[in-house]
């Protein structure tokens, strides 16, 4: 078992790892997909780089720095976080890890898609957690909106409860090696009256459905948060002054907590989360 | 007065006929976020004491009640006043938001 598992290897996650490791904690960092930092062509406003630095170089330097300190870093997609008593379990596409504490540093991926009807029907047929809400759709037809392993994982959680699961990619073309029907048409709107009853596609066709489970791209901070019961403000994770969420042992830092989406803020919050989390793991 | 176990049998008398505002937490044993919400509900009951009634409904065991109130996502917190549904919060909700809503 690790003391701390950090999800995300951007400035917040790496900074958290450095401080936690130096405080004596046994740390694992898991990351997957492209960081916001990698997409920044040039950063001119971060301390100490008189000629600026490109995001990709800064990102890779951070990972190298953590590896040099002896932190284990694996590129694996995290699908879910659960907690039993004081132990966390992290399920990835390849493995299952356990830890005393978890730091979410996954960036600010929005879990809510920009589709008409999403806001209107949240809690009325739209769900972000198959394992929590699948039960309410027993023997009904549902759809999962997404295009990756996260969507597949949600579909698998549903398949033994509901009548039929269809995956909707919302316009993305994917190789269908799933056990589910896949529709890759662009979605126009989620429709219903008191609750969801159908999805309308851009080409004018539609599919009847009782439930819509949203699992876009790879699972992000707010996706994990919703599944384990972290308090959110919109898509931002709510934390206290020590970067702790409402759940003991679960911390968040960087863009996942909202506010200024800058490297300096992510590094600072990462340091605070790493120190607070290391202190927590010594005392449980 | 602590937290009441609300079922289909006592919902009418304990919730709809209550003279006080009632906070109801729809949950299930297998729901992770519900486990995080549960202690918050307990602490609201303790903090507000006799001013309100607080109850929990196991939506697994009270399917008709969950269907009647169109519960499709848990935890769902409902506030009843004078026998009517006044407010609904879906998902883990801040303690202060619930206390403010019941006033």
XYZ file of C-alpha atoms in Angstrom:
387
model
C 0.000 0.000 0.000
C 1.200 3.512 -0.820
C 0.969 6.372 1.633
C -0.227 8.735 -1.083
C -1.440 8.280 -4.648
C -1.465 11.423 -6.739
C -3.585 11.508 -9.892
C -2.114 13.883 -12.442
C 1.472 14.776 -13.365
C 1.125 18.457 -14.190
C 2.571 21.222 -11.986
C 0.107 20.583 -9.134
C 0.577 16.804 -9.041
C 4.359 16.886 -9.386
C 4.720 19.653 -6.798
C 2.514 17.670 -4.391
C 4.669 14.600 -5.052
C 7.949 16.430 -4.419
C 6.818 17.891 -1.108
C 5.139 14.680 0.081
C 8.154 12.527 -0.828
C 10.556 14.909 0.894
C 8.293 14.766 3.952
C 8.901 11.019 4.044
C 5.783 9.660 2.344
C 5.747 6.710 -0.033
C 4.255 8.268 -3.186
C 2.819 6.977 -6.478
C 1.830 9.335 -9.297
C -0.610 8.143 -11.985
C -1.253 10.179 -15.119
C -2.896 9.792 -18.485
C -3.738 11.989 -21.463
C -2.484 15.420 -22.329
C -1.978 18.036 -19.634
C -3.193 21.619 -20.186
C 0.431 22.627 -19.644
C 1.606 20.572 -22.624
C -0.719 22.545 -24.877
C 0.838 25.893 -23.862
C 3.196 26.861 -26.675
C 5.103 29.368 -24.546
C 4.923 30.473 -20.918
C 6.388 33.927 -20.353
C 5.049 34.744 -16.921
C 6.459 31.984 -14.712
C 9.201 32.915 -12.276
C 12.818 32.362 -13.320
C 12.527 31.746 -17.067
C 13.884 34.963 -18.559
C 13.268 33.824 -22.131
C 10.032 31.964 -21.403
C 9.631 28.197 -21.698
C 7.342 25.976 -23.739
C 4.739 23.976 -21.837
C 5.869 20.577 -23.092
C 9.441 21.104 -21.842
C 8.279 22.367 -18.445
C 5.857 19.427 -18.131
C 8.495 16.809 -18.973
C 11.049 18.466 -16.681
C 8.565 18.153 -13.841
C 8.098 14.422 -14.432
C 11.886 13.915 -14.655
C 12.365 15.856 -11.430
C 9.892 13.628 -9.597
C 11.492 10.464 -11.015
C 14.930 11.705 -9.957
C 13.618 11.957 -6.403
C 12.561 8.298 -6.544
C 8.823 8.818 -6.942
C 7.083 6.029 -8.862
C 5.208 7.444 -11.877
C 3.028 5.287 -14.125
C 1.089 6.269 -17.222
C -2.265 4.580 -16.546
C -5.818 5.791 -16.952
C -7.642 5.994 -13.623
C -11.274 4.897 -13.824
C -12.491 5.136 -10.257
C -11.588 5.950 -6.662
C -13.304 4.266 -3.736
C -12.781 4.485 0.010
C -13.409 1.846 2.636
C -12.751 2.846 6.232
C -9.417 4.694 5.951
C -8.152 2.946 2.818
C -8.490 4.263 -0.712
C -8.552 1.995 -3.769
C -7.644 3.361 -7.188
C -8.843 1.354 -10.149
C -6.981 1.954 -13.408
C -7.364 0.365 -16.838
C -4.522 -2.018 -15.885
C -4.248 -2.279 -12.104
C -5.718 -1.640 -8.707
C -3.691 0.285 -6.123
C -4.382 1.114 -2.490
C -3.273 4.055 -0.376
C -3.883 5.910 2.850
C -4.534 9.179 1.018
C -5.214 10.511 -2.467
C -4.449 13.841 -4.103
C -6.522 14.787 -7.175
C -4.458 16.966 -9.515
C -6.138 16.171 -12.793
C -6.679 19.647 -14.172
C -9.963 21.316 -14.950
C -11.574 18.962 -17.406
C -15.271 19.721 -17.582
C -17.454 16.694 -17.053
C -20.573 18.492 -18.284
C -20.883 18.446 -22.093
C -22.135 21.435 -24.020
C -25.341 19.780 -25.214
C -28.823 21.300 -25.002
C -30.845 19.776 -22.179
C -27.921 18.679 -19.977
C -28.474 21.253 -17.253
C -32.248 20.950 -17.417
C -32.297 17.180 -16.861
C -29.490 16.662 -14.328
C -30.995 14.420 -11.640
C -33.983 13.816 -13.955
C -32.455 11.169 -16.160
C -28.917 12.496 -16.540
C -26.292 10.946 -14.292
C -22.522 11.105 -13.894
C -22.187 7.895 -11.864
C -23.314 4.518 -13.192
C -22.540 2.628 -10.004
C -24.565 5.124 -7.928
C -27.607 5.573 -10.131
C -27.786 2.497 -12.395
C -30.241 0.904 -9.979
C -32.918 3.481 -10.890
C -32.844 2.312 -14.515
C -33.509 -1.406 -13.947
C -34.741 -3.075 -17.116
C -34.775 0.229 -18.987
C -32.804 1.382 -22.020
C -30.002 3.850 -21.296
C -27.179 5.542 -23.167
C -23.619 6.415 -22.155
C -22.165 9.531 -23.779
C -18.398 9.152 -24.234
C -15.765 7.691 -26.484
C -13.087 5.985 -24.394
C -12.343 3.461 -21.685
C -14.118 5.598 -19.118
C -17.360 5.337 -21.121
C -16.833 1.599 -21.553
C -16.281 1.180 -17.818
C -19.547 3.004 -17.093
C -21.361 0.886 -19.710
C -20.007 -2.286 -18.084
C -21.271 -1.102 -14.687
C -24.734 -0.718 -16.195
C -25.084 -3.765 -18.424
C -26.231 -6.232 -15.766
C -28.804 -3.860 -14.317
C -30.458 -2.202 -17.296
C -32.167 -3.682 -20.363
C -29.799 -2.220 -22.954
C -26.828 0.150 -23.040
C -25.952 2.136 -26.178
C -22.777 4.220 -26.344
C -23.106 7.621 -28.047
C -19.806 9.213 -29.113
C -21.305 12.589 -30.055
C -19.606 12.767 -33.439
C -16.311 11.020 -32.626
C -15.453 8.051 -34.805
C -14.139 5.134 -32.772
C -13.327 1.553 -33.555
C -16.218 -0.429 -32.108
C -14.586 -3.333 -30.344
C -17.031 -2.947 -27.467
C -19.821 -5.345 -26.592
C -22.285 -2.492 -26.985
C -24.058 -0.772 -29.860
C -22.258 2.464 -30.704
C -23.823 5.462 -32.447
C -21.309 8.053 -33.625
C -23.726 10.757 -34.753
C -23.451 14.279 -33.399
C -25.980 14.910 -30.611
C -28.289 17.898 -30.971
C -30.219 17.765 -27.689
C -31.291 15.668 -24.730
C -35.092 15.794 -24.715
C -37.918 15.030 -22.320
C -40.711 16.527 -20.282
C -40.514 15.879 -16.536
C -37.558 13.592 -17.219
C -35.391 12.440 -20.103
C -37.154 10.353 -22.746
C -35.029 10.666 -25.893
C -31.923 12.024 -27.557
C -32.109 13.941 -30.793
C -29.218 13.782 -33.242
C -28.040 16.539 -35.572
C -29.250 14.579 -38.615
C -32.836 14.754 -37.347
C -33.055 11.141 -36.124
C -33.502 10.243 -32.470
C -33.198 7.398 -29.960
C -35.582 6.727 -27.064
C -33.855 6.430 -23.694
C -34.775 6.538 -20.015
C -31.328 7.547 -18.807
C -28.200 9.317 -19.966
C -24.863 8.552 -18.282
C -22.108 11.016 -19.086
C -18.504 9.764 -19.268
C -16.584 11.988 -21.652
C -12.959 11.378 -22.615
C -10.813 10.127 -19.774
C -12.222 10.470 -16.261
C -11.260 13.812 -14.717
C -11.148 15.222 -11.212
C -14.805 16.139 -11.056
C -15.784 12.695 -12.402
C -13.934 10.929 -9.566
C -15.260 13.490 -7.150
C -18.888 12.809 -8.067
C -18.420 9.056 -7.718
C -16.828 9.149 -4.281
C -18.931 11.990 -2.877
C -16.656 15.020 -2.908
C -18.355 18.374 -2.553
C -18.180 20.356 -5.796
C -18.895 23.914 -6.777
C -19.864 23.480 -10.418
C -17.007 21.389 -11.790
C -14.525 22.701 -9.200
C -13.583 20.608 -6.175
C -14.224 22.432 -2.899
C -11.178 22.376 -0.574
C -10.212 23.950 2.746
C -7.035 25.971 3.463
C -4.962 22.759 3.490
C -6.386 21.579 0.144
C -8.454 18.903 1.911
C -11.853 18.001 0.486
C -14.890 17.073 2.604
C -13.509 13.498 2.702
C -10.722 12.663 5.170
C -7.518 11.726 3.331
C -8.672 13.126 -0.005
C -7.004 16.315 -1.221
C -7.187 18.314 -4.456
C -4.958 20.969 -5.985
C -4.287 22.926 -9.161
C -6.876 23.616 -11.839
C -9.246 20.988 -10.412
C -10.052 23.410 -7.585
C -10.810 26.299 -9.960
C -9.548 29.852 -9.470
C -6.482 31.148 -11.306
C -5.545 28.583 -13.950
C -1.816 29.284 -13.743
C 1.315 27.203 -13.142
C 2.296 29.286 -10.090
C -1.061 28.611 -8.393
C -0.898 24.886 -9.233
C 2.652 24.591 -7.819
C 1.664 26.406 -4.622
C -1.461 24.341 -4.063
C 0.460 21.156 -4.875
C 3.032 22.004 -2.198
C 0.305 22.637 0.368
C -1.564 19.450 -0.535
C 1.642 17.362 -0.465
C 2.642 18.591 2.976
C -0.834 18.354 4.502
C -1.388 14.912 3.025
C 1.999 13.587 4.231
C 1.184 14.852 7.709
C -2.239 13.144 7.561
C -0.756 9.778 6.556
C 1.660 9.834 9.507
C -1.188 10.324 11.944
C -3.667 7.650 10.886
C -34.564 13.859 18.288
C -32.012 12.154 16.078
C -32.515 10.818 12.578
C -35.666 8.844 11.783
C -35.859 5.806 9.560
C -38.520 6.746 7.033
C -40.310 4.052 5.033
C -43.342 3.781 2.788
C -45.351 2.904 5.911
C -44.537 5.991 7.983
C -43.859 8.580 5.248
C -47.393 9.981 5.386
C -47.463 10.419 9.156
C -43.852 11.441 9.767
C -43.246 13.622 6.706
C -46.447 14.791 5.032
C -48.335 15.403 8.284
C -45.388 16.894 10.146
C -45.900 20.312 11.729
C -42.160 20.972 11.431
C -40.036 21.201 8.261
C -38.631 17.784 7.321
C -35.258 17.007 5.727
C -35.227 13.661 3.913
C -32.091 11.937 2.630
C -32.731 9.325 -0.090
C -29.772 6.921 -0.074
C -28.702 3.340 -0.701
C -26.131 1.119 0.994
C -24.136 0.615 -2.212
C -23.841 4.307 -3.047
C -20.407 5.803 -2.246
C -21.431 9.470 -2.269
C -24.380 8.615 0.025
C -21.903 7.392 2.655
C -20.219 10.802 2.556
C -23.578 12.591 2.814
C -24.870 10.513 5.720
C -22.709 12.045 8.514
C -23.580 15.525 7.225
C -27.278 14.705 7.653
C -26.577 13.347 11.158
C -24.806 16.540 12.116
C -27.633 18.718 10.740
C -30.090 16.756 12.902
C -27.905 17.348 15.928
C -27.364 21.025 15.199
C -30.989 21.931 14.461
C -32.432 19.759 17.240
C -36.180 20.127 17.791
C -36.616 22.825 15.122
C -36.836 20.285 12.301
C -37.412 16.620 11.652
C -34.651 14.711 9.848
C -35.086 11.309 8.208
C -33.408 8.888 5.849
C -35.111 6.755 3.197
C -33.380 3.630 1.948
C -34.371 3.937 -1.702
C -33.501 0.274 -2.289
C -36.153 -0.861 0.192
C -38.711 1.849 -0.612
C -38.878 1.714 -4.372
C -42.409 3.101 -4.676
C -41.472 6.134 -2.587
C -38.367 6.735 -4.687
C -40.461 6.445 -7.849
C -43.184 8.717 -6.480
C -40.630 11.481 -5.989
C -38.815 10.682 -9.261
C -35.520 9.862 -7.524
C -33.082 8.996 -10.314
C -29.802 9.949 -8.703
C -28.642 9.564 -5.104
C -27.995 11.049 -2.679
C -31.050 13.267 -3.119
C -32.013 15.556 -0.265
C -35.611 16.787 -0.131
C -37.065 19.395 2.176
C -40.784 19.193 2.961
C -42.756 22.033 4.511
C -46.432 21.711 5.493
C -46.716 18.443 3.642
C -45.350 19.823 0.387
C -42.024 19.258 -1.312
C -40.248 22.598 -0.968
C -36.674 22.035 -2.239
C -34.578 19.274 -3.779
C -30.792 18.891 -3.842
C -29.245 16.190 -6.026
C -25.750 14.955 -5.161
C -23.490 15.668 -2.209
C -24.606 19.003 -0.817
C -22.993 21.432 1.586
C -24.327 21.401 5.156
C -24.836 25.175 5.230
C -26.849 25.058 1.968
C -29.279 22.549 3.494
C -29.582 24.445 6.777
C -30.231 27.685 4.892
C -32.902 25.992 2.756
C -34.829 24.551 5.697
C -35.131 27.894 7.495
